[in-house]
Short mmCIF file of C-alpha atoms in Angstrom, two decimals:
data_model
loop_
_atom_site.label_atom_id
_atom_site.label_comp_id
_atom_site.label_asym_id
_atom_site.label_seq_id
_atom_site.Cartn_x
_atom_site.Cartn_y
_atom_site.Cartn_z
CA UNK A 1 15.51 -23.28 -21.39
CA UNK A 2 16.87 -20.66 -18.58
CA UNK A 3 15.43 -17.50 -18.79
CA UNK A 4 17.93 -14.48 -18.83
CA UNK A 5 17.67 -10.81 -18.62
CA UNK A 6 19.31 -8.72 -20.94
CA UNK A 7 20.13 -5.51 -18.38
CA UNK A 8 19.99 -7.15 -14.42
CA UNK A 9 20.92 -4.27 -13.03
CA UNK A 10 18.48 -2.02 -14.91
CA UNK A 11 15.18 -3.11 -12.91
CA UNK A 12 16.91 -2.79 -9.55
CA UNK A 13 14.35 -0.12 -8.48
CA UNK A 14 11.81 -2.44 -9.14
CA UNK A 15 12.82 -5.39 -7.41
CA UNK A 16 13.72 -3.28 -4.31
CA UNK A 17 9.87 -2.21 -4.60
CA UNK A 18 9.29 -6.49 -4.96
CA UNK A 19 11.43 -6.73 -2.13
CA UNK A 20 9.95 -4.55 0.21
CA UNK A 21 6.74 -5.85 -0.40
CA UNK A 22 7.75 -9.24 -0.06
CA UNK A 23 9.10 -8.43 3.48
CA UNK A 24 5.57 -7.07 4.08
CA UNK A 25 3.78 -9.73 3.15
CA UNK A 26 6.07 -12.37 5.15
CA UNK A 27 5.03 -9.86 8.66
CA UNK A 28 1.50 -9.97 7.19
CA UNK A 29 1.75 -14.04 7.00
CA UNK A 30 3.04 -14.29 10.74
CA UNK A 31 2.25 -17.13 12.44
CA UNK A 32 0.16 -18.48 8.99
CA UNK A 33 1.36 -20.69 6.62
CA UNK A 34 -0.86 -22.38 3.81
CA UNK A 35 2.05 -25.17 3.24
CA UNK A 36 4.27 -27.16 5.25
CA UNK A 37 6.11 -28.79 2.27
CA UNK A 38 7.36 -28.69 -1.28
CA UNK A 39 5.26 -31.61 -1.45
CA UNK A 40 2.04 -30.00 -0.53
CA UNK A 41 3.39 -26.86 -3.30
CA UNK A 42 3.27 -29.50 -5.78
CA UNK A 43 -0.28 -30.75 -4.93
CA UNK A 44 -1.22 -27.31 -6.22
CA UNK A 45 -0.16 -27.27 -9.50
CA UNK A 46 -2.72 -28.80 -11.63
CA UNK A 47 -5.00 -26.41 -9.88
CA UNK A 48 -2.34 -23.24 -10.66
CA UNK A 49 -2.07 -24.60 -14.21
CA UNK A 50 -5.83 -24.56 -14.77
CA UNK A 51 -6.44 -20.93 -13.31
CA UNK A 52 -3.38 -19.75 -15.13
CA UNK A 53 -4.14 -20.71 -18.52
CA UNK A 54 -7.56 -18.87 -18.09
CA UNK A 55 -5.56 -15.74 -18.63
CA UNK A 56 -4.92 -16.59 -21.94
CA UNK A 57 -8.38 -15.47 -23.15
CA UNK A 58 -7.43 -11.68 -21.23
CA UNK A 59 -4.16 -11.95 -23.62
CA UNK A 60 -5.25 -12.81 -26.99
CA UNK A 61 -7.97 -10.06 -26.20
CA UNK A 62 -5.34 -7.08 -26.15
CA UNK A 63 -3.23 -8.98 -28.25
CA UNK A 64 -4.60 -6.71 -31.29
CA UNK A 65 -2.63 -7.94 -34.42
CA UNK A 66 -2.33 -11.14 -33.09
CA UNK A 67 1.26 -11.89 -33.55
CA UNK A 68 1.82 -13.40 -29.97
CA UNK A 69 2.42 -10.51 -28.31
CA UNK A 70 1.46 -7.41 -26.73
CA UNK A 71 3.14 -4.39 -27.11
CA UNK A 72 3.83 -1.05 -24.94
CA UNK A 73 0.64 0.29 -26.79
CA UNK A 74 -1.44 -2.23 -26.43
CA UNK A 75 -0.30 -3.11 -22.64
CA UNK A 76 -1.48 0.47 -21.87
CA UNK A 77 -5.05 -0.11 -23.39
CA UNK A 78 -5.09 -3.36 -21.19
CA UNK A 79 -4.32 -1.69 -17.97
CA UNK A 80 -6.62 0.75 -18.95
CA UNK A 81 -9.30 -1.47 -19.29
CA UNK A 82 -8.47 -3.41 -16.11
CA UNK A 83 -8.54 -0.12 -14.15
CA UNK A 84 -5.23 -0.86 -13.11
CA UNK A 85 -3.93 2.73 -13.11
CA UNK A 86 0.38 2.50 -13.08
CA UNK A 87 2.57 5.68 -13.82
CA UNK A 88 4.14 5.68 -17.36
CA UNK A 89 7.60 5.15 -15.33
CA UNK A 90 5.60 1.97 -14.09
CA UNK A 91 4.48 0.51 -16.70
CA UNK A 92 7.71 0.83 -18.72
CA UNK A 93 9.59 -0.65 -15.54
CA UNK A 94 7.14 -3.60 -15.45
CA UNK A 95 6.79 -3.87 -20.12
CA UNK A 96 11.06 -3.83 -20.30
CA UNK A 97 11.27 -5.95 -17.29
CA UNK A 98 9.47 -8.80 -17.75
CA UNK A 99 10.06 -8.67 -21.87
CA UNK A 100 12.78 -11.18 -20.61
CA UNK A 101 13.74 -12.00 -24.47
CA UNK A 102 13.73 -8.41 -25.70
CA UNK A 103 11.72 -8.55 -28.71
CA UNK A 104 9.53 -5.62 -27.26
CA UNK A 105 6.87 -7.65 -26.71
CA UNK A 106 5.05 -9.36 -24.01
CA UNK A 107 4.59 -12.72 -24.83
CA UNK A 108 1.73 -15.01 -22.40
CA UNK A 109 4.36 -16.27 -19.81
CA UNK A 110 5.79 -13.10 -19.30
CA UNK A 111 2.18 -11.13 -18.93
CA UNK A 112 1.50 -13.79 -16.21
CA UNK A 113 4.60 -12.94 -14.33
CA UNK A 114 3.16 -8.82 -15.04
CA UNK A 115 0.13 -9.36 -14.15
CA UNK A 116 1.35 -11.14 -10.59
CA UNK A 117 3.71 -7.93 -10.08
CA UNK A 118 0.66 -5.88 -10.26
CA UNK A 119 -1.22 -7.73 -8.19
CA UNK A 120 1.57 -7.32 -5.52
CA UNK A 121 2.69 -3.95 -6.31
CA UNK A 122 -0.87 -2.73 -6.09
CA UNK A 123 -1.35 -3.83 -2.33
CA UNK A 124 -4.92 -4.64 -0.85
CA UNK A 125 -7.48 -2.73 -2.38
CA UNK A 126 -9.06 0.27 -0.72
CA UNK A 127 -12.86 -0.50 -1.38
CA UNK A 128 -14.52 -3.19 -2.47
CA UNK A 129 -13.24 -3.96 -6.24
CA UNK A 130 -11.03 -6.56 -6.69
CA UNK A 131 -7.33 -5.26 -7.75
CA UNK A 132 -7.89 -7.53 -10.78
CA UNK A 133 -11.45 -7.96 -11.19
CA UNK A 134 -11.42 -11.36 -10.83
CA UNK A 135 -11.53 -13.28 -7.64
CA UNK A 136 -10.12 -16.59 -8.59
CA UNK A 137 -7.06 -14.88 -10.58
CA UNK A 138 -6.14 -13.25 -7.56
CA UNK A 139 -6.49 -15.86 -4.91
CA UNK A 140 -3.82 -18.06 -7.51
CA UNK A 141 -1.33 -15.20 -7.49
CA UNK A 142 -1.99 -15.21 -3.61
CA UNK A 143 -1.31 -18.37 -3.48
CA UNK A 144 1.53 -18.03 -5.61
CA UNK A 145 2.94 -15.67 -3.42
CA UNK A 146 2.64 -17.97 -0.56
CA UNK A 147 4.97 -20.52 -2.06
CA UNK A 148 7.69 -17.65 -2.34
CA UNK A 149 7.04 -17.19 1.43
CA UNK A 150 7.22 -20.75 2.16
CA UNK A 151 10.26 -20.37 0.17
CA UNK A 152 11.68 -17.43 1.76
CA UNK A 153 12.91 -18.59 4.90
CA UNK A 154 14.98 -15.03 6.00
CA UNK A 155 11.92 -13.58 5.17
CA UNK A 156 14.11 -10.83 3.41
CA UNK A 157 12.12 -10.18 0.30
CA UNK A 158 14.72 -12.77 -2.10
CA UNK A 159 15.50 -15.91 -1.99
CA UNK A 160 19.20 -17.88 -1.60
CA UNK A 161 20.40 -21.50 -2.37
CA UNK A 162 20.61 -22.18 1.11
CA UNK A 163 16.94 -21.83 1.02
CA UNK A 164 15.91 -24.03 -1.76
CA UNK A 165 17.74 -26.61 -0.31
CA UNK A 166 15.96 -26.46 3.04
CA UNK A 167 12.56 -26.21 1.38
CA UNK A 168 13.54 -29.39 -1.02
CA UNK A 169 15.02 -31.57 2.07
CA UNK A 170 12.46 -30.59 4.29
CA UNK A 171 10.09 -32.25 1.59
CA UNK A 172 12.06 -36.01 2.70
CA UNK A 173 14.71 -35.38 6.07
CA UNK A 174 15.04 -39.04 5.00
CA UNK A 175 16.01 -39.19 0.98
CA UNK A 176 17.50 -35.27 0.50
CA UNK A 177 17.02 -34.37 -2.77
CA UNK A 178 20.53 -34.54 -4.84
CA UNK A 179 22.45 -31.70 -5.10
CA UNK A 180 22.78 -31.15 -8.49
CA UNK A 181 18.90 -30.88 -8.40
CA UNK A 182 18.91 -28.38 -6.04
CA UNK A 183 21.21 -26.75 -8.05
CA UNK A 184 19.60 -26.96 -11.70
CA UNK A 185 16.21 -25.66 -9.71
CA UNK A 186 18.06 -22.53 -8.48
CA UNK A 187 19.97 -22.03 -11.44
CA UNK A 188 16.34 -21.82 -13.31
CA UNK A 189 15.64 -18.83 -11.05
CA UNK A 190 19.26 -16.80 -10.26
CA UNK A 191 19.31 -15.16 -13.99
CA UNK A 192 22.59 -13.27 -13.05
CA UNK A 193 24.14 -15.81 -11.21
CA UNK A 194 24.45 -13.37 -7.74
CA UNK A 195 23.49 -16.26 -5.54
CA UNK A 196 20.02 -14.39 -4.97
CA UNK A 197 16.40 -14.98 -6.66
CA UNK A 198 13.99 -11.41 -6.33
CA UNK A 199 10.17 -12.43 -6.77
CA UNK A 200 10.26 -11.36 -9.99
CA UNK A 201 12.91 -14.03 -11.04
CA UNK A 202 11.09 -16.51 -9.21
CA UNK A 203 8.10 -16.17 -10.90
CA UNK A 204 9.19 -17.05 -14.49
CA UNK A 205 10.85 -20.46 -13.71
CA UNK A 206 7.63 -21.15 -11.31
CA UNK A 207 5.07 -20.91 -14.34
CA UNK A 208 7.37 -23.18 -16.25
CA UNK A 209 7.63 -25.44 -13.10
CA UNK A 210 3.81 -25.78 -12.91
CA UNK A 211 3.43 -26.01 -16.79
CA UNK A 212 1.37 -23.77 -17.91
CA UNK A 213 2.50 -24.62 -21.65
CA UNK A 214 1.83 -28.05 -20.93
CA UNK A 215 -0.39 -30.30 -18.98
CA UNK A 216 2.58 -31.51 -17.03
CA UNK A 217 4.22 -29.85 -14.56
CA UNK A 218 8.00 -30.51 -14.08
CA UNK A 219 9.52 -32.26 -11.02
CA UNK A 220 10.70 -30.48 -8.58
CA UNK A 221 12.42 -33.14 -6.19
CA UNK A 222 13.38 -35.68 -8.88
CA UNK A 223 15.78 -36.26 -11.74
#
């Protein structure tokens, strides 16, 4: 299954935001890099899988009628309750945006992929409270944002095809990964087919890379 977005041009304010932060973080990451590989990105995903799925209990808690989803109402109360204070133009930006199927509803996948925004969007926090309130959630989206850094070799905030392909080969300068699997792996991320992947785009085909509906993550190198 690709994911698509109904409107791609409708969030553009908010992946410029994405962007710019991105950019940040890449200066902030200077000279520091957690991996050297895809290989050493894959190592990580039982471990991303595991502290991932743990969200599912934060979910089903503001999930109030339990039908799967949360909605605009109920994705307030959870913010709320998180102390994550947004701006109403925010939080609808972040609900329509990552509602990638448009049933106006955030299903589990998708309030990963909100939750991570968040987490970026928010910045480092100015006292002592964790953005998130938990520790271990936000050292996974850290590390999650790592891998799009890794990923991002312009550093520009988005990522290109030319880019996957360096981060797959570099993987094996010996056995280069096919093309067509380069390819399918970018084609999971570039929803509008504009030959560019913003973080947010990225995120949804990397929580279906590391398998968070499964207990298997799918290849990224092979067939």
């Amino acid at each position: 299954m690709l994911y698509r977005c109904s409107s791609p041009n409708k969030y553009k304010r908010l992946d410029a935001k994405l962007e710019r932060k991105m950019v940040e973080a890449k200066k902030g990451f200077s000279g520091y890099h957690k991996f050297k590989s895809i290989n050493s990105i894959i190592m990580k995903f039982p471990q991303l899988r595991d502290s991932l799925k743990n969200i599912r209990a934060v979910f089903e808690q503001y999930d109030e009628d339990s039908n799967g989803t949360i909605d605009q109402e109920e994705l307030k109360k959870c913010l709320q309750k998180l102390q994550l204070h947004l701006t109403e133009e925010e939080v609808e930006d972040l609900f329509h945006s990552c509602d990638i199927d448009g049933h106006e509803g955030i299903q589990f996948n998708e309030f990963i992929v909100l939750l991570c925004l968040i987490y970026l969007l928010k910045g480092p926090s100015s006292n002592t409270t964790s953005r998130l309130g938990s520790p271990r959630l936000e050292a996974t989206f850290d590390t999650v944002i790592e891998v799009f850094l890794f990923l991002d070799k312009n550093g520009n905030g988005k990522l290109n095809k030319n880019d996957m392909v360096k981060a797959l080969n570099d993987a094996s300068p010996r056995e280069k990964s096919p093309s067509h699997i380069t390819r399918t792996r970018f084609e999971e991320m570039d929803w509008d087919r504009n030959g560019q992947v913003s973080f947010r785009e990225f995120l949804f085909a990397f929580i279906k890379w590391v398998g968070i509906d499964t207990d298997e993550e799918m290849p990224l190198t092979e067939g």
